[in-house]
Coordinates of C-alpha atoms in Angstrom, one line a residue:
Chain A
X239 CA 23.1 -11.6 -6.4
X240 CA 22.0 -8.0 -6.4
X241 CA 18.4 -6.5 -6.2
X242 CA 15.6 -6.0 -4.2
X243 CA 13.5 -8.4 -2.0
X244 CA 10.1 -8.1 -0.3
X245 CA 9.3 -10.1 2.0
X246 CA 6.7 -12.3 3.0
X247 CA 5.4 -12.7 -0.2
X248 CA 1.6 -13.3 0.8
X249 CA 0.9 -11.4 4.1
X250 CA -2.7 -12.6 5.8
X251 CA -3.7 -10.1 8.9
X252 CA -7.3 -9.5 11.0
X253 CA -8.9 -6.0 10.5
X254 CA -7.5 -3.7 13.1
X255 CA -3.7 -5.1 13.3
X256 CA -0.8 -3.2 12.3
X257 CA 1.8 -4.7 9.8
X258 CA 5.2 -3.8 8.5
X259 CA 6.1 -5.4 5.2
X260 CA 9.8 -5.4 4.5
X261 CA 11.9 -4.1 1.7
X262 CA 15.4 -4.5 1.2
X263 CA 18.0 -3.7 -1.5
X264 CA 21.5 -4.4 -2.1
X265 CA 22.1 -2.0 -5.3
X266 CA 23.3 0.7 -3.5
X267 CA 20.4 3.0 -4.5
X268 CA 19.4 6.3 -2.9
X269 CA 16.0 6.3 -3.3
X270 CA 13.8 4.0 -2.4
X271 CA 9.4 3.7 -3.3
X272 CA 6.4 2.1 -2.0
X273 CA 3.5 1.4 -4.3
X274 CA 0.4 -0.1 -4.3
X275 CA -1.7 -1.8 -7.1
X276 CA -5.5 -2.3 -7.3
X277 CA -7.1 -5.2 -9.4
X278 CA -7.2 -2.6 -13.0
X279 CA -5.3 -0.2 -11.4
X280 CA -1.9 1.0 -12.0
X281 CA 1.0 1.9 -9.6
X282 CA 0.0 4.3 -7.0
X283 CA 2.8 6.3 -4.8
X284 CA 2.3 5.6 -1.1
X285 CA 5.7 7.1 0.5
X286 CA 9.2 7.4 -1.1
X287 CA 12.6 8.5 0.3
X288 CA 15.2 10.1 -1.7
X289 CA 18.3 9.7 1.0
X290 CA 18.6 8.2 4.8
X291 CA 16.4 9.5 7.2
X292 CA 14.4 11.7 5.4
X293 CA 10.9 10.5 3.4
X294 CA 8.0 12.0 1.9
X295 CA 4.9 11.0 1.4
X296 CA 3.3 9.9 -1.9
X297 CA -0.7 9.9 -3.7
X298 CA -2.2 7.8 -0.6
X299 CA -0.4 7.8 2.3
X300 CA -2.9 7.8 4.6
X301 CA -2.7 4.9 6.8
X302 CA 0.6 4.4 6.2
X303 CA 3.9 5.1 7.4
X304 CA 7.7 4.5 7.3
X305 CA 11.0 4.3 8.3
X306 CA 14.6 4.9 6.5
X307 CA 17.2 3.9 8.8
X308 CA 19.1 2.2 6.6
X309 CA 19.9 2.8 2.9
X310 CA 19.3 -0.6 2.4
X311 CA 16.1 -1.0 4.2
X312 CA 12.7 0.7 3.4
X313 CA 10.1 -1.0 5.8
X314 CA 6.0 0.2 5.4
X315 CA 3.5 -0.5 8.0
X316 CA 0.3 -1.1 7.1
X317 CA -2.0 0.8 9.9
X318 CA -5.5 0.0 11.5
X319 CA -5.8 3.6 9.8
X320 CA -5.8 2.7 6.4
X321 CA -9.3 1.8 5.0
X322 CA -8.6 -0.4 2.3
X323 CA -5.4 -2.2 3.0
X324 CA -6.0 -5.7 0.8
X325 CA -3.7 -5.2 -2.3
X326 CA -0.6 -5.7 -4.1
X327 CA 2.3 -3.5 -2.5
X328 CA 5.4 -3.0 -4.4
X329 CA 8.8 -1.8 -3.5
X330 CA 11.1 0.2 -5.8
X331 CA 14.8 1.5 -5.8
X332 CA 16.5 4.1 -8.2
X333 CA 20.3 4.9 -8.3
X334 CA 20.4 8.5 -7.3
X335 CA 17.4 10.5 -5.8
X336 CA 18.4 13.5 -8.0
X337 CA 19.4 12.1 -10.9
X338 CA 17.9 13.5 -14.2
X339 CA 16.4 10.4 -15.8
X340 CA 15.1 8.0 -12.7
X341 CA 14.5 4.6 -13.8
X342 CA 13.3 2.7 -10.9
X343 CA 13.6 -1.2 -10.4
X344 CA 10.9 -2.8 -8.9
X345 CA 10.8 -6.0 -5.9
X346 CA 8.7 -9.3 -6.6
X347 CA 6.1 -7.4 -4.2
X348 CA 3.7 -8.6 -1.3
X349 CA 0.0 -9.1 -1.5
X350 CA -1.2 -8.4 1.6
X351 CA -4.9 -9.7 2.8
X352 CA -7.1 -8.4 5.2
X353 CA -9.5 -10.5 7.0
Chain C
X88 CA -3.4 16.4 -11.3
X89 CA -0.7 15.0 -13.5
X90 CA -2.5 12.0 -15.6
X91 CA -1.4 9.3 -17.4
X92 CA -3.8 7.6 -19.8
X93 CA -3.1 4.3 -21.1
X94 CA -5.5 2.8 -24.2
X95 CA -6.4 0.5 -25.2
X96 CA -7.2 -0.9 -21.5
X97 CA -6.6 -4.4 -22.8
X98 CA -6.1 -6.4 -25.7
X99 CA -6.8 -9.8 -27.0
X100 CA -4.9 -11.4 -30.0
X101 CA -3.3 -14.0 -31.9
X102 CA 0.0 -15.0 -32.2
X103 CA 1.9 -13.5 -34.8
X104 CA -0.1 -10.2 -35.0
X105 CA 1.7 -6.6 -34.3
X106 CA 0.0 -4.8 -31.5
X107 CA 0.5 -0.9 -30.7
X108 CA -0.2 0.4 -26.8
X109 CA -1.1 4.0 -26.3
X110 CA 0.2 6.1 -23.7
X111 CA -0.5 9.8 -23.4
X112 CA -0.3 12.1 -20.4
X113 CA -0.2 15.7 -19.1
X114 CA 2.8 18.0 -18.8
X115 CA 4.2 19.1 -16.1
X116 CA 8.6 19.6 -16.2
X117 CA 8.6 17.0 -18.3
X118 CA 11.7 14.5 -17.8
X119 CA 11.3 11.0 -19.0
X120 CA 7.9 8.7 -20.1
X121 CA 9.2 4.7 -19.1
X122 CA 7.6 1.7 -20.4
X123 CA 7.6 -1.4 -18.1
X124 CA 6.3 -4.7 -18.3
X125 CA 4.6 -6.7 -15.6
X126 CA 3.8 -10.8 -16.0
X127 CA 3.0 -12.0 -12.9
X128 CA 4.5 -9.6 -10.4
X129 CA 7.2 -7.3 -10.2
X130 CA 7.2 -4.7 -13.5
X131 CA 10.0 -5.2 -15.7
X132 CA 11.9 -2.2 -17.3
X133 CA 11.6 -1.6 -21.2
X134 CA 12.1 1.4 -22.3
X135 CA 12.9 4.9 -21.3
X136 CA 12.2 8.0 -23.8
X137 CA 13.6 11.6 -23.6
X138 CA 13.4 13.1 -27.0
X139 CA 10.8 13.3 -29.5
X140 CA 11.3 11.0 -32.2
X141 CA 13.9 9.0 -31.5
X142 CA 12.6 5.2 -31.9
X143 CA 14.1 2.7 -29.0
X144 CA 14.0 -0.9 -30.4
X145 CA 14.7 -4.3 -28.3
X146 CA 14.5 -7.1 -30.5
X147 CA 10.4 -7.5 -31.5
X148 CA 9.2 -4.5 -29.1
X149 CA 10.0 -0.8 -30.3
X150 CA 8.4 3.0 -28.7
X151 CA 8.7 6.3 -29.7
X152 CA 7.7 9.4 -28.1
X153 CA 5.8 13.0 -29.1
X154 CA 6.8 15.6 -27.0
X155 CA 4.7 17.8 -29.1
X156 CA 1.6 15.4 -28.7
X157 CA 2.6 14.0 -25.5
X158 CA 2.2 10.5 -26.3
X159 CA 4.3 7.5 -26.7
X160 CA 3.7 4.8 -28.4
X161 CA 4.8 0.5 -27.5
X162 CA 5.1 -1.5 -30.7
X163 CA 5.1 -5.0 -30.3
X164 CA 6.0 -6.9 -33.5
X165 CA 5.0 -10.7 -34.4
X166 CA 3.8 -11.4 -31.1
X167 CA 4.2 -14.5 -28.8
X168 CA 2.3 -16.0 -25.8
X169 CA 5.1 -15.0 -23.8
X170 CA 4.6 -11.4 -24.6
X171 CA 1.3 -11.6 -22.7
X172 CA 1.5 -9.1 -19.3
X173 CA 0.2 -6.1 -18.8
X174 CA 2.3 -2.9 -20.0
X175 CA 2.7 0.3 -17.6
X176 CA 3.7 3.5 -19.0
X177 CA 5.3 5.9 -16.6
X178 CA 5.7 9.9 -17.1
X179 CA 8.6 11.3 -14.7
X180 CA 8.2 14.8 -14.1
X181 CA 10.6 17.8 -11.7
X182 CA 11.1 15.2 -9.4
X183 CA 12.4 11.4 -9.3
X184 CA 8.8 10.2 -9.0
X185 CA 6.6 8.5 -11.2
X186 CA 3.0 8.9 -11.9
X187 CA 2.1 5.8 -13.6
X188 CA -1.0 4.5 -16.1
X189 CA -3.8 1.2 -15.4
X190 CA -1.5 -0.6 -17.8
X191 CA -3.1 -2.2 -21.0
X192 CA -3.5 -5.9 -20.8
X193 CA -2.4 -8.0 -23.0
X194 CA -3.3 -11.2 -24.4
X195 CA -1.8 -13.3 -27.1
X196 CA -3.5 -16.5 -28.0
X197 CA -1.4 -19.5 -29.4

């Protein structure tokens, strides 16, 4: 059963606590995506990594960072750092990080809440 | 800053109407413009658009791009409750990543 999973899919966390959301896909893609999405907003580009251990950051990385030790794994942490870290993060994979036309396939996402 | 501008911002009608979503952005190495469709959570891929004129059709849903213009437009024909989401347009530029829309909402009544 091929694809990507997020996981958890609602995340609860006190102000001031770091937290990694997970991302994982078995399609044998490249590249890998984080995004986030604001009630009215669209997608916004946090970090994204074209090949293993290399990454660059996106629109809003602050407050964020990453890892990509895997190629099947594309964990975020959510830092203390990050201002506004209630919202809807999704996680996205495309086939080759060079490729010419790039459609990307999305995970169910995580909505992460900040108390 | 590379923009994608999605109107109308959302939509209410009635089943069996045909609806048309607006997408236009700004230029930069142009590569693709995608069309996705989100329900509840994770977007769903429609369409994706390279040449000017060249209408892409999936059963009631259809989009065609301007180059010339830059805008694309998402045609959605007879429409059912189930059609109901909210649909992203998506301009790919000189590298793999996407600089997305707000989406237009959309709302079809029974």
């Amino acid at each position: 059963d091929g694809g990507i999973t997020q996981s958890p899919k609602y995340l609860f966390r006190k102000e001031g606590q770091n937290v990694t959301l997970s991302c994982e896909q078995n399609l044998n893609h490249d590249a890998m995506y984080w995004y986030r999405q604001d009630p009215g907003q669209g997608l916004r580009l946090i970090y994204y990594s074209q090949i293993v251990n290399d990454f660059q950051k996106g629109d809003i990385a602050e407050g964020y960072s990453v890892s990509r030790e895997k190629k099947e794994s594309f964990p975020l942490t959510v830092t203390s750092a990050q201002k506004n870290p209630t919202a809807f993060y999704l996680c996205a994979s495309s086939i080759a990080a060079l490729s010419l036309y790039n459609e990307q396939f999305f995970g169910p996402g995580t909505r992460l809440t900040v108390l | 800053e590379d923009k994608v501008v999605q109107s109308p911002l959302s939509l209410v009608v009635h089943e069996g109407d045909t609806v048309t979503l607006n997408c236009s952005y700004e230029v930069t190495n142009f590569r693709s413009l995608l069309w996705y469709k989100q329900e509840k959570k994770a977007p769903t891929f429609l369409f994706m658009l390279t040449s000017s004129g060249i209408e892409k059709k999936s059963g009631r849903l259809s989009s065609i791009l301007d180059k010339k213009e830059l805008f694309s437009i998402l045609n959605i024909t007879a429409t059912q409750t189930g059609d109901s989401a909210v649909y992203l347009c998506a301009r790919q530029g000189g590298s793999e990543k996407l600089v997305f829309g707000k989406g237009t909402k959309l709302t079809v009544n029974p």
